Amino acid sequence: MALRLYDTKTATVRDFEPLEPGRVSLYYCGATVQGRPHVGHVRSAVAFDILIRWLEHSGLDVLSVRNVTDIDDKILEKSALSYLPEHTPSPDYPAQEPWFALAYRFEQAFHQAYDALGVKRPRYEPRATGHMTEMFALIQRLIDADHAYPAQDGSGDVYFDVRSWPRYGELTHQRAEDMQDAADADARGKRDPRDFALWKGHKATDPETARWDAPWGAGRPGWHVECSAMATKYLGSRFDIHGGGLDLRFPHHENELAQSGAAGDDFARFWLHNGMVTYAGEKMSKSVGNTIAPEEMLSAARPRAVRYFLGQAHYRSQLDYRPTSLQEAQAAVERIETFLGRAAEALSGQRLGSHDAVPEAFTAAMNDDLNVPQALAVLHETVRAGNIALDAEDTEQLVRSAGAVSTMVQVLGLSDVPEVGAAGGSEAEAALGELIEALLTDRVEAKSAKDYARADAVRDRLTAAGIALEDSKDGTRWALARTSSTTSPATGARKG
């Protein structure tokens, strides 16, 4: 079965074949770095990271581009607020911070969030401020083709002429007459309220550092033109996939498609959009107080469990967060890890199956518009089969199951999530491990002496401290049941 993907533009699931054999060109919208990342940002990044990993697993070279919008109205507004006398400084918004410093600081916050969840860096990650020349050229092409015009009010603005492009609305399947007015610039210089800004003339309230000399006057770019210019610079006038969150379909992606098409570029062949994240079925809102930030998730559960949760739903569907979501994801992750740990001990270094050894059902699910929920079902079924093989001492089946699980985990990006203390562990973690091992040794000795009351007391003490035990014929394994990743075989082999 060939890879099939849902294309927003045609509203159909279509066979995907890259323009260039063996190579996929992919652009997906990154951050507008006005503040810290929210859960929607990281859900989108995880969704496209899984797509990239599956394409690479399928033998394709992926030329991936993810932009950084580092000049924007909101960035300037946040910076301007920091200079007001009544501004109360905070770690996120200190006093008198220039817009470019604010943007860079939050860009690093996004990188930290992506890295914490094992999201691979794209091949290129261009900033808008580094591509003014390309934007000038694109805007001039639109003016020359009578699809854009400089405002006649002396503001220095340049607008895209929506009425001049009959295909406007083709991505979101709307008529121009039914669309809302573009609110990205003052309407005084527009021919039509729906016309959107390609270039914004410099205002007296704008900082001098936020202006570039364009043929139409000093100013800065509109949001939409930035992505069109950067996508075509790195991927060409026609490329395979353009992606982003569902909230970007309109106006951002609609306007990208219109201005690129009007300039003569074929632009993206497939448009992919991931769904939103809700809280217990309700839209997340700061005013309601039901938002949850990535750092909150990472403080409540292991990074691998957070990654599992963010990637477990179909990318086009709504992902609903509930108070128990991370615990459920963590339990699922620990089932996988426990099996792989037991398999590694049983196989004692034997070579696992090849990198391509994944079940056909997993391949079919991933090729079916990246059906991760079904792929996860296959993963857990393979874990169950592997556990049965362990208990039956069926080495041949165990090798196949462990190899398949390892590869599926890698494809889903779970194996690349950096865990706390992964590089040898901290001193505190090492000390905790020694204490637990000592108690488990005491438990084994108590059971050997048939002092079951003392053995049970040790188990109860560890359970109360949040340590989960798993007894098997090979000994006892332990894991922190709350938020850690540590697992270890215990001394002794008697069942408890």
Short mmCIF file of N, CA, C and O in Angstrom, two decimals, residues 132-245:
data_model
loop_
_atom_site.label_atom_id
_atom_site.label_comp_id
_atom_site.label_asym_id
_atom_site.label_seq_id
_atom_site.Cartn_x
_atom_site.Cartn_y
_atom_site.Cartn_z
N MET A 132 14.49 39.45 3.70
CA MET A 132 13.83 40.64 3.15
C MET A 132 13.99 40.73 1.63
O MET A 132 13.05 41.11 0.93
N THR A 133 15.16 40.39 1.13
CA THR A 133 15.39 40.46 -0.32
C THR A 133 14.40 39.58 -1.07
O THR A 133 13.83 40.00 -2.10
N GLU A 134 14.17 38.37 -0.57
CA GLU A 134 13.22 37.46 -1.21
C GLU A 134 11.80 38.01 -1.13
O GLU A 134 11.00 37.85 -2.08
N MET A 135 11.46 38.66 -0.02
CA MET A 135 10.12 39.24 0.10
C MET A 135 9.95 40.42 -0.85
O MET A 135 8.89 40.57 -1.47
N PHE A 136 10.97 41.25 -0.96
CA PHE A 136 10.89 42.37 -1.91
C PHE A 136 10.61 41.85 -3.32
O PHE A 136 9.76 42.39 -4.04
N ALA A 137 11.32 40.80 -3.71
CA ALA A 137 11.17 40.26 -5.06
C ALA A 137 9.76 39.70 -5.28
O ALA A 137 9.15 39.94 -6.34
N LEU A 138 9.22 38.99 -4.30
CA LEU A 138 7.89 38.42 -4.44
C LEU A 138 6.83 39.51 -4.52
O LEU A 138 5.92 39.45 -5.36
N ILE A 139 6.94 40.52 -3.68
CA ILE A 139 5.96 41.62 -3.70
C ILE A 139 6.01 42.35 -5.03
O ILE A 139 4.96 42.69 -5.62
N GLN A 140 7.20 42.57 -5.56
CA GLN A 140 7.32 43.27 -6.84
C GLN A 140 6.71 42.45 -7.97
O GLN A 140 6.06 43.00 -8.87
N ARG A 141 6.89 41.14 -7.93
CA ARG A 141 6.26 40.28 -8.94
C ARG A 141 4.74 40.43 -8.90
O ARG A 141 4.09 40.47 -9.95
N LEU A 142 4.18 40.51 -7.70
CA LEU A 142 2.73 40.65 -7.56
C LEU A 142 2.25 42.03 -8.05
O LEU A 142 1.19 42.14 -8.68
N ILE A 143 3.02 43.05 -7.78
CA ILE A 143 2.66 44.39 -8.28
C ILE A 143 2.71 44.41 -9.80
O ILE A 143 1.79 44.92 -10.47
N ASP A 144 3.77 43.84 -10.37
CA ASP A 144 3.92 43.82 -11.83
C ASP A 144 2.81 43.02 -12.51
O ASP A 144 2.42 43.32 -13.65
N ALA A 145 2.26 42.03 -11.79
CA ALA A 145 1.19 41.20 -12.36
C ALA A 145 -0.19 41.76 -12.03
O ALA A 145 -1.20 41.11 -12.32
N ASP A 146 -0.25 42.96 -11.46
CA ASP A 146 -1.50 43.62 -11.10
C ASP A 146 -2.31 42.85 -10.05
O ASP A 146 -3.55 42.93 -10.02
N HIS A 147 -1.62 42.13 -9.20
CA HIS A 147 -2.29 41.44 -8.11
C HIS A 147 -1.98 42.09 -6.75
O HIS A 147 -2.44 41.60 -5.71
N ALA A 148 -1.22 43.17 -6.77
CA ALA A 148 -0.90 43.91 -5.55
C ALA A 148 -0.72 45.37 -5.90
O ALA A 148 -0.45 45.72 -7.06
N TYR A 149 -0.87 46.23 -4.90
CA TYR A 149 -0.78 47.66 -5.16
C TYR A 149 -0.27 48.39 -3.92
O TYR A 149 -0.62 48.04 -2.79
N PRO A 150 0.57 49.40 -4.11
CA PRO A 150 0.97 50.26 -2.98
C PRO A 150 -0.21 51.16 -2.60
O PRO A 150 -0.95 51.64 -3.46
N ALA A 151 -0.39 51.34 -1.31
CA ALA A 151 -1.48 52.21 -0.84
C ALA A 151 -1.26 53.63 -1.34
O ALA A 151 -0.13 54.11 -1.45
N GLN A 152 -2.37 54.32 -1.63
CA GLN A 152 -2.30 55.67 -2.17
C GLN A 152 -2.36 56.74 -1.08
O GLN A 152 -2.47 57.93 -1.39
N ASP A 153 -2.27 56.34 0.17
CA ASP A 153 -2.39 57.30 1.26
C ASP A 153 -1.04 57.72 1.84
O ASP A 153 -0.99 58.38 2.87
N GLY A 154 0.05 57.28 1.18
CA GLY A 154 1.37 57.66 1.67
C GLY A 154 1.86 56.86 2.86
O GLY A 154 2.90 57.16 3.43
N SER A 155 1.15 55.80 3.23
CA SER A 155 1.52 55.02 4.41
C SER A 155 2.71 54.10 4.15
O SER A 155 3.37 53.66 5.09
N GLY A 156 2.97 53.80 2.88
CA GLY A 156 4.02 52.84 2.55
C GLY A 156 3.54 51.40 2.54
O GLY A 156 4.31 50.49 2.26
N ASP A 157 2.23 51.19 2.84
CA ASP A 157 1.68 49.83 2.83
C ASP A 157 1.57 49.31 1.39
O ASP A 157 1.40 50.08 0.44
N VAL A 158 1.66 47.99 1.25
CA VAL A 158 1.38 47.32 -0.02
C VAL A 158 0.39 46.20 0.29
O VAL A 158 0.59 45.43 1.24
N TYR A 159 -0.68 46.10 -0.53
CA TYR A 159 -1.73 45.13 -0.28
C TYR A 159 -1.90 44.16 -1.43
O TYR A 159 -1.69 44.52 -2.60
N PHE A 160 -2.29 42.94 -1.10
CA PHE A 160 -2.68 41.98 -2.11
C PHE A 160 -4.12 42.28 -2.50
O PHE A 160 -5.00 42.43 -1.64
N ASP A 161 -4.38 42.32 -3.80
CA ASP A 161 -5.71 42.64 -4.33
C ASP A 161 -6.51 41.34 -4.45
O ASP A 161 -6.39 40.59 -5.42
N VAL A 162 -7.32 41.07 -3.46
CA VAL A 162 -8.08 39.82 -3.41
C VAL A 162 -8.98 39.66 -4.62
O VAL A 162 -9.11 38.56 -5.18
N ARG A 163 -9.61 40.74 -5.05
CA ARG A 163 -10.56 40.67 -6.18
C ARG A 163 -9.86 40.34 -7.50
O ARG A 163 -10.51 39.90 -8.46
N SER A 164 -8.56 40.55 -7.55
CA SER A 164 -7.84 40.30 -8.80
C SER A 164 -7.52 38.82 -9.00
O SER A 164 -7.07 38.42 -10.07
N TRP A 165 -7.74 38.02 -7.98
CA TRP A 165 -7.35 36.61 -8.04
C TRP A 165 -8.59 35.74 -7.88
O TRP A 165 -9.08 35.51 -6.78
N PRO A 166 -9.15 35.25 -8.98
CA PRO A 166 -10.42 34.50 -8.93
C PRO A 166 -10.36 33.24 -8.07
O PRO A 166 -11.39 32.78 -7.58
N ARG A 167 -9.16 32.70 -7.87
CA ARG A 167 -9.04 31.45 -7.11
C ARG A 167 -8.94 31.69 -5.60
O ARG A 167 -8.79 30.74 -4.83
N TYR A 168 -9.04 32.94 -5.17
CA TYR A 168 -8.91 33.21 -3.74
C TYR A 168 -10.02 32.49 -2.97
O TYR A 168 -11.20 32.61 -3.31
N GLY A 169 -9.63 31.72 -1.96
CA GLY A 169 -10.58 30.92 -1.19
C GLY A 169 -10.54 29.44 -1.51
O GLY A 169 -11.27 28.66 -0.90
N GLU A 170 -9.64 29.03 -2.45
CA GLU A 170 -9.65 27.63 -2.89
C GLU A 170 -9.15 26.67 -1.81
O GLU A 170 -9.52 25.49 -1.82
N LEU A 171 -8.34 27.12 -0.89
CA LEU A 171 -7.86 26.21 0.14
C LEU A 171 -8.94 25.90 1.17
O LEU A 171 -9.12 24.76 1.56
N THR A 172 -9.65 26.91 1.59
CA THR A 172 -10.68 26.73 2.62
C THR A 172 -12.08 26.62 2.04
O THR A 172 -13.07 26.59 2.77
N HIS A 173 -12.18 26.60 0.70
CA HIS A 173 -13.45 26.39 0.00
C HIS A 173 -14.49 27.45 0.39
O HIS A 173 -15.63 27.14 0.73
N GLN A 174 -14.03 28.71 0.31
CA GLN A 174 -14.92 29.83 0.60
C GLN A 174 -14.96 30.78 -0.59
O GLN A 174 -14.05 30.82 -1.41
N ARG A 175 -16.01 31.59 -0.64
CA ARG A 175 -16.08 32.68 -1.60
C ARG A 175 -15.57 33.95 -0.92
O ARG A 175 -15.77 34.15 0.29
N ALA A 176 -14.92 34.79 -1.68
CA ALA A 176 -14.39 36.04 -1.12
C ALA A 176 -15.51 36.86 -0.47
O ALA A 176 -15.30 37.52 0.56
N GLU A 177 -16.70 36.79 -1.05
CA GLU A 177 -17.83 37.58 -0.52
C GLU A 177 -18.20 37.16 0.90
O GLU A 177 -18.77 37.95 1.66
N ASP A 178 -17.88 35.92 1.25
CA ASP A 178 -18.27 35.40 2.57
C ASP A 178 -17.16 35.55 3.62
O ASP A 178 -17.36 35.17 4.77
N MET A 179 -16.02 36.07 3.22
CA MET A 179 -14.88 36.12 4.13
C MET A 179 -14.89 37.39 4.96
O MET A 179 -15.40 38.43 4.55
N GLN A 180 -14.26 37.29 6.12
CA GLN A 180 -14.15 38.44 7.00
C GLN A 180 -13.09 39.40 6.48
O GLN A 180 -12.22 39.04 5.69
N ASP A 181 -13.16 40.63 6.93
CA ASP A 181 -12.17 41.64 6.54
C ASP A 181 -10.81 41.27 7.11
O ASP A 181 -10.70 40.69 8.19
N ALA A 182 -9.76 41.62 6.37
CA ALA A 182 -8.40 41.41 6.86
C ALA A 182 -8.09 42.45 7.92
O ALA A 182 -8.20 43.66 7.67
N ALA A 183 -7.71 41.99 9.10
CA ALA A 183 -7.49 42.90 10.22
C ALA A 183 -6.01 43.13 10.49
O ALA A 183 -5.62 43.54 11.58
N ASP A 184 -5.17 42.86 9.48
CA ASP A 184 -3.72 42.95 9.72
C ASP A 184 -3.14 44.33 9.43
O ASP A 184 -1.93 44.54 9.60
N ALA A 185 -3.96 45.27 8.99
CA ALA A 185 -3.49 46.64 8.72
C ALA A 185 -4.70 47.57 8.67
O ALA A 185 -5.83 47.12 8.49
N ASP A 186 -4.43 48.85 8.80
CA ASP A 186 -5.50 49.84 8.71
C ASP A 186 -6.16 49.77 7.34
O ASP A 186 -5.49 49.58 6.32
N ALA A 187 -7.46 49.94 7.31
CA ALA A 187 -8.22 49.78 6.06
C ALA A 187 -8.19 51.04 5.18
O ALA A 187 -8.67 51.01 4.05
N ARG A 188 -7.61 52.13 5.68
CA ARG A 188 -7.74 53.40 4.96
C ARG A 188 -7.12 53.39 3.55
O ARG A 188 -7.60 54.08 2.66
N GLY A 189 -6.06 52.58 3.36
CA GLY A 189 -5.41 52.57 2.06
C GLY A 189 -5.80 51.41 1.18
O GLY A 189 -5.22 51.20 0.12
N LYS A 190 -6.83 50.66 1.59
CA LYS A 190 -7.21 49.46 0.86
C LYS A 190 -8.30 49.73 -0.16
O LYS A 190 -9.18 50.56 0.07
N ARG A 191 -8.25 48.98 -1.23
CA ARG A 191 -9.34 49.01 -2.20
C ARG A 191 -10.52 48.16 -1.72
O ARG A 191 -11.67 48.45 -2.06
N ASP A 192 -10.22 47.13 -0.97
CA ASP A 192 -11.25 46.23 -0.45
C ASP A 192 -10.84 45.86 0.97
O ASP A 192 -9.66 45.57 1.21
N PRO A 193 -11.77 45.85 1.92
CA PRO A 193 -11.41 45.52 3.31
C PRO A 193 -10.77 44.14 3.47
O PRO A 193 -10.08 43.89 4.44
N ARG A 194 -11.02 43.24 2.50
CA ARG A 194 -10.45 41.89 2.58
C ARG A 194 -9.02 41.82 2.07
O ARG A 194 -8.34 40.81 2.28
N ASP A 195 -8.54 42.86 1.41
CA ASP A 195 -7.15 42.88 0.95
C ASP A 195 -6.21 42.80 2.15
O ASP A 195 -6.44 43.45 3.17
N PHE A 196 -5.17 41.99 2.03
CA PHE A 196 -4.27 41.80 3.17
C PHE A 196 -2.90 42.41 2.88
O PHE A 196 -2.49 42.57 1.72
N ALA A 197 -2.20 42.74 3.93
CA ALA A 197 -0.93 43.48 3.82
C ALA A 197 0.22 42.56 3.42
O ALA A 197 0.45 41.51 4.03
N LEU A 198 0.94 42.99 2.38
CA LEU A 198 2.19 42.35 2.01
C LEU A 198 3.37 43.09 2.65
O LEU A 198 4.38 42.49 2.99
N TRP A 199 3.20 44.41 2.76
CA TRP A 199 4.23 45.25 3.36
C TRP A 199 3.55 46.31 4.21
O TRP A 199 2.51 46.85 3.82
N LYS A 200 4.12 46.57 5.39
CA LYS A 200 3.53 47.53 6.31
C LYS A 200 4.48 48.72 6.47
O LYS A 200 5.62 48.55 6.95
N GLY A 201 4.00 49.89 6.07
CA GLY A 201 4.83 51.08 6.18
C GLY A 201 5.20 51.38 7.63
O GLY A 201 4.43 51.12 8.56
N HIS A 202 6.38 51.94 7.80
CA HIS A 202 6.88 52.25 9.15
C HIS A 202 6.02 53.34 9.80
O HIS A 202 5.68 54.34 9.18
N LYS A 203 5.69 53.11 11.07
CA LYS A 203 4.90 54.07 11.83
C LYS A 203 5.78 54.74 12.88
O LYS A 203 6.81 54.19 13.30
N ALA A 204 5.37 55.92 13.30
CA ALA A 204 6.14 56.65 14.29
C ALA A 204 6.29 55.88 15.59
O ALA A 204 7.27 56.06 16.32
N THR A 205 5.33 55.02 15.89
CA THR A 205 5.38 54.25 17.14
C THR A 205 6.24 53.00 17.03
O THR A 205 6.52 52.35 18.04
N ASP A 206 6.66 52.65 15.81
CA ASP A 206 7.52 51.47 15.62
C ASP A 206 8.96 51.81 15.96
O ASP A 206 9.43 52.92 15.67
N PRO A 207 9.71 50.88 16.54
CA PRO A 207 11.13 51.13 16.79
C PRO A 207 11.90 51.26 15.49
O PRO A 207 11.55 50.64 14.48
N GLU A 208 12.95 52.06 15.52
CA GLU A 208 13.75 52.27 14.31
C GLU A 208 14.42 50.99 13.84
O GLU A 208 14.73 50.84 12.66
N THR A 209 14.65 50.07 14.78
CA THR A 209 15.30 48.81 14.41
C THR A 209 14.36 47.87 13.67
O THR A 209 14.82 46.86 13.13
N ALA A 210 13.07 48.17 13.65
CA ALA A 210 12.08 47.31 13.00
C ALA A 210 11.65 47.91 11.67
O ALA A 210 10.46 47.98 11.36
N ARG A 211 12.61 48.36 10.89
CA ARG A 211 12.29 48.94 9.58
C ARG A 211 13.36 48.53 8.58
O ARG A 211 14.54 48.47 8.89
N TRP A 212 12.89 48.22 7.38
CA TRP A 212 13.78 47.89 6.27
C TRP A 212 13.39 48.77 5.09
O TRP A 212 12.20 49.07 4.88
N ASP A 213 14.37 49.19 4.32
CA ASP A 213 14.14 50.08 3.18
C ASP A 213 13.69 49.27 1.98
O ASP A 213 14.47 48.52 1.38
N ALA A 214 12.41 49.41 1.65
CA ALA A 214 11.83 48.72 0.51
C ALA A 214 11.57 49.72 -0.61
O ALA A 214 11.53 50.93 -0.37
N PRO A 215 11.36 49.26 -1.84
CA PRO A 215 11.07 50.18 -2.94
C PRO A 215 9.82 51.02 -2.72
O PRO A 215 9.70 52.10 -3.31
N TRP A 216 8.92 50.57 -1.83
CA TRP A 216 7.65 51.27 -1.63
C TRP A 216 7.67 52.13 -0.37
O TRP A 216 6.69 52.75 -0.01
N GLY A 217 8.82 52.11 0.31
CA GLY A 217 8.95 52.86 1.54
C GLY A 217 9.45 51.98 2.67
O GLY A 217 9.30 50.76 2.65
N ALA A 218 10.04 52.60 3.68
CA ALA A 218 10.55 51.85 4.82
C ALA A 218 9.41 51.19 5.57
O ALA A 218 8.30 51.73 5.67
N GLY A 219 9.67 50.02 6.10
CA GLY A 219 8.64 49.30 6.84
C GLY A 219 9.07 47.88 7.16
O GLY A 219 10.28 47.60 7.26
N ARG A 220 8.10 47.01 7.26
CA ARG A 220 8.36 45.61 7.60
C ARG A 220 7.33 44.74 6.88
O ARG A 220 6.28 45.22 6.44
N PRO A 221 7.60 43.44 6.80
CA PRO A 221 6.73 42.58 6.00
C PRO A 221 5.43 42.22 6.72
O PRO A 221 5.34 42.23 7.94
N GLY A 222 4.42 41.88 5.92
CA GLY A 222 3.22 41.25 6.46
C GLY A 222 3.53 39.80 6.79
O GLY A 222 4.49 39.22 6.27
N TRP A 223 2.69 39.23 7.62
CA TRP A 223 2.93 37.86 8.09
C TRP A 223 2.93 36.85 6.96
O TRP A 223 3.82 35.99 6.87
N HIS A 224 1.97 36.94 6.07
CA HIS A 224 1.77 35.88 5.08
C HIS A 224 2.89 35.82 4.04
O HIS A 224 3.29 34.73 3.63
N VAL A 225 3.40 36.98 3.65
CA VAL A 225 4.42 37.00 2.60
C VAL A 225 5.71 36.36 3.08
O VAL A 225 6.50 35.85 2.27
N GLU A 226 5.93 36.35 4.37
CA GLU A 226 7.17 35.78 4.90
C GLU A 226 7.28 34.30 4.53
O GLU A 226 8.32 33.84 4.04
N CYS A 227 6.21 33.54 4.78
CA CYS A 227 6.27 32.10 4.54
C CYS A 227 6.37 31.78 3.05
O CYS A 227 7.10 30.86 2.66
N SER A 228 5.66 32.50 2.22
CA SER A 228 5.76 32.24 0.78
C SER A 228 7.19 32.45 0.29
O SER A 228 7.71 31.66 -0.51
N ALA A 229 7.82 33.52 0.76
CA ALA A 229 9.19 33.82 0.31
C ALA A 229 10.18 32.78 0.81
O ALA A 229 11.07 32.33 0.07
N MET A 230 10.03 32.37 2.06
CA MET A 230 10.98 31.41 2.61
C MET A 230 10.77 30.00 2.05
O MET A 230 11.73 29.28 1.77
N ALA A 231 9.51 29.60 1.88
CA ALA A 231 9.24 28.26 1.35
C ALA A 231 9.84 28.09 -0.04
O ALA A 231 10.48 27.08 -0.34
N THR A 232 9.63 29.08 -0.91
CA THR A 232 10.12 28.96 -2.28
C THR A 232 11.64 29.11 -2.36
O THR A 232 12.27 28.53 -3.24
N LYS A 233 12.23 29.87 -1.44
CA LYS A 233 13.69 30.00 -1.45
C LYS A 233 14.36 28.65 -1.23
O LYS A 233 15.32 28.29 -1.90
N TYR A 234 13.83 27.88 -0.25
CA TYR A 234 14.50 26.64 0.13
C TYR A 234 13.96 25.41 -0.59
O TYR A 234 14.66 24.40 -0.68
N LEU A 235 12.73 25.49 -1.09
CA LEU A 235 12.12 24.30 -1.70
C LEU A 235 11.77 24.49 -3.17
O LEU A 235 11.41 23.51 -3.83
N GLY A 236 11.83 25.71 -3.66
CA GLY A 236 11.49 25.96 -5.04
C GLY A 236 10.04 26.39 -5.22
O GLY A 236 9.25 26.43 -4.28
N SER A 237 9.69 26.72 -6.46
CA SER A 237 8.35 27.25 -6.74
C SER A 237 7.26 26.18 -6.64
O SER A 237 6.08 26.50 -6.57
N ARG A 238 7.66 24.92 -6.65
CA ARG A 238 6.72 23.81 -6.49
C ARG A 238 7.35 22.78 -5.56
O ARG A 238 8.50 22.36 -5.79
N PHE A 239 6.65 22.41 -4.52
CA PHE A 239 7.20 21.44 -3.58
C PHE A 239 6.09 20.52 -3.10
O PHE A 239 4.91 20.70 -3.42
N ASP A 240 6.44 19.52 -2.30
CA ASP A 240 5.52 18.43 -2.00
C ASP A 240 4.45 18.77 -0.97
O ASP A 240 3.26 18.60 -1.23
N ILE A 241 4.88 19.20 0.22
CA ILE A 241 3.94 19.31 1.35
C ILE A 241 4.11 20.63 2.07
O ILE A 241 5.23 21.05 2.35
N HIS A 242 2.99 21.27 2.38
CA HIS A 242 2.95 22.42 3.28
C HIS A 242 2.05 22.05 4.44
O HIS A 242 0.94 21.56 4.25
N GLY A 243 2.53 22.26 5.68
CA GLY A 243 1.75 21.86 6.84
C GLY A 243 1.67 22.92 7.91
O GLY A 243 2.33 23.96 7.85
N GLY A 244 0.84 22.63 8.90
CA GLY A 244 0.67 23.53 10.03
C GLY A 244 -0.59 23.19 10.79
O GLY A 244 -1.32 22.25 10.44
N GLY A 245 -0.84 23.95 11.82
CA GLY A 245 -2.03 23.74 12.63
C GLY A 245 -3.30 24.13 11.90
O GLY A 245 -3.29 24.97 10.99
#
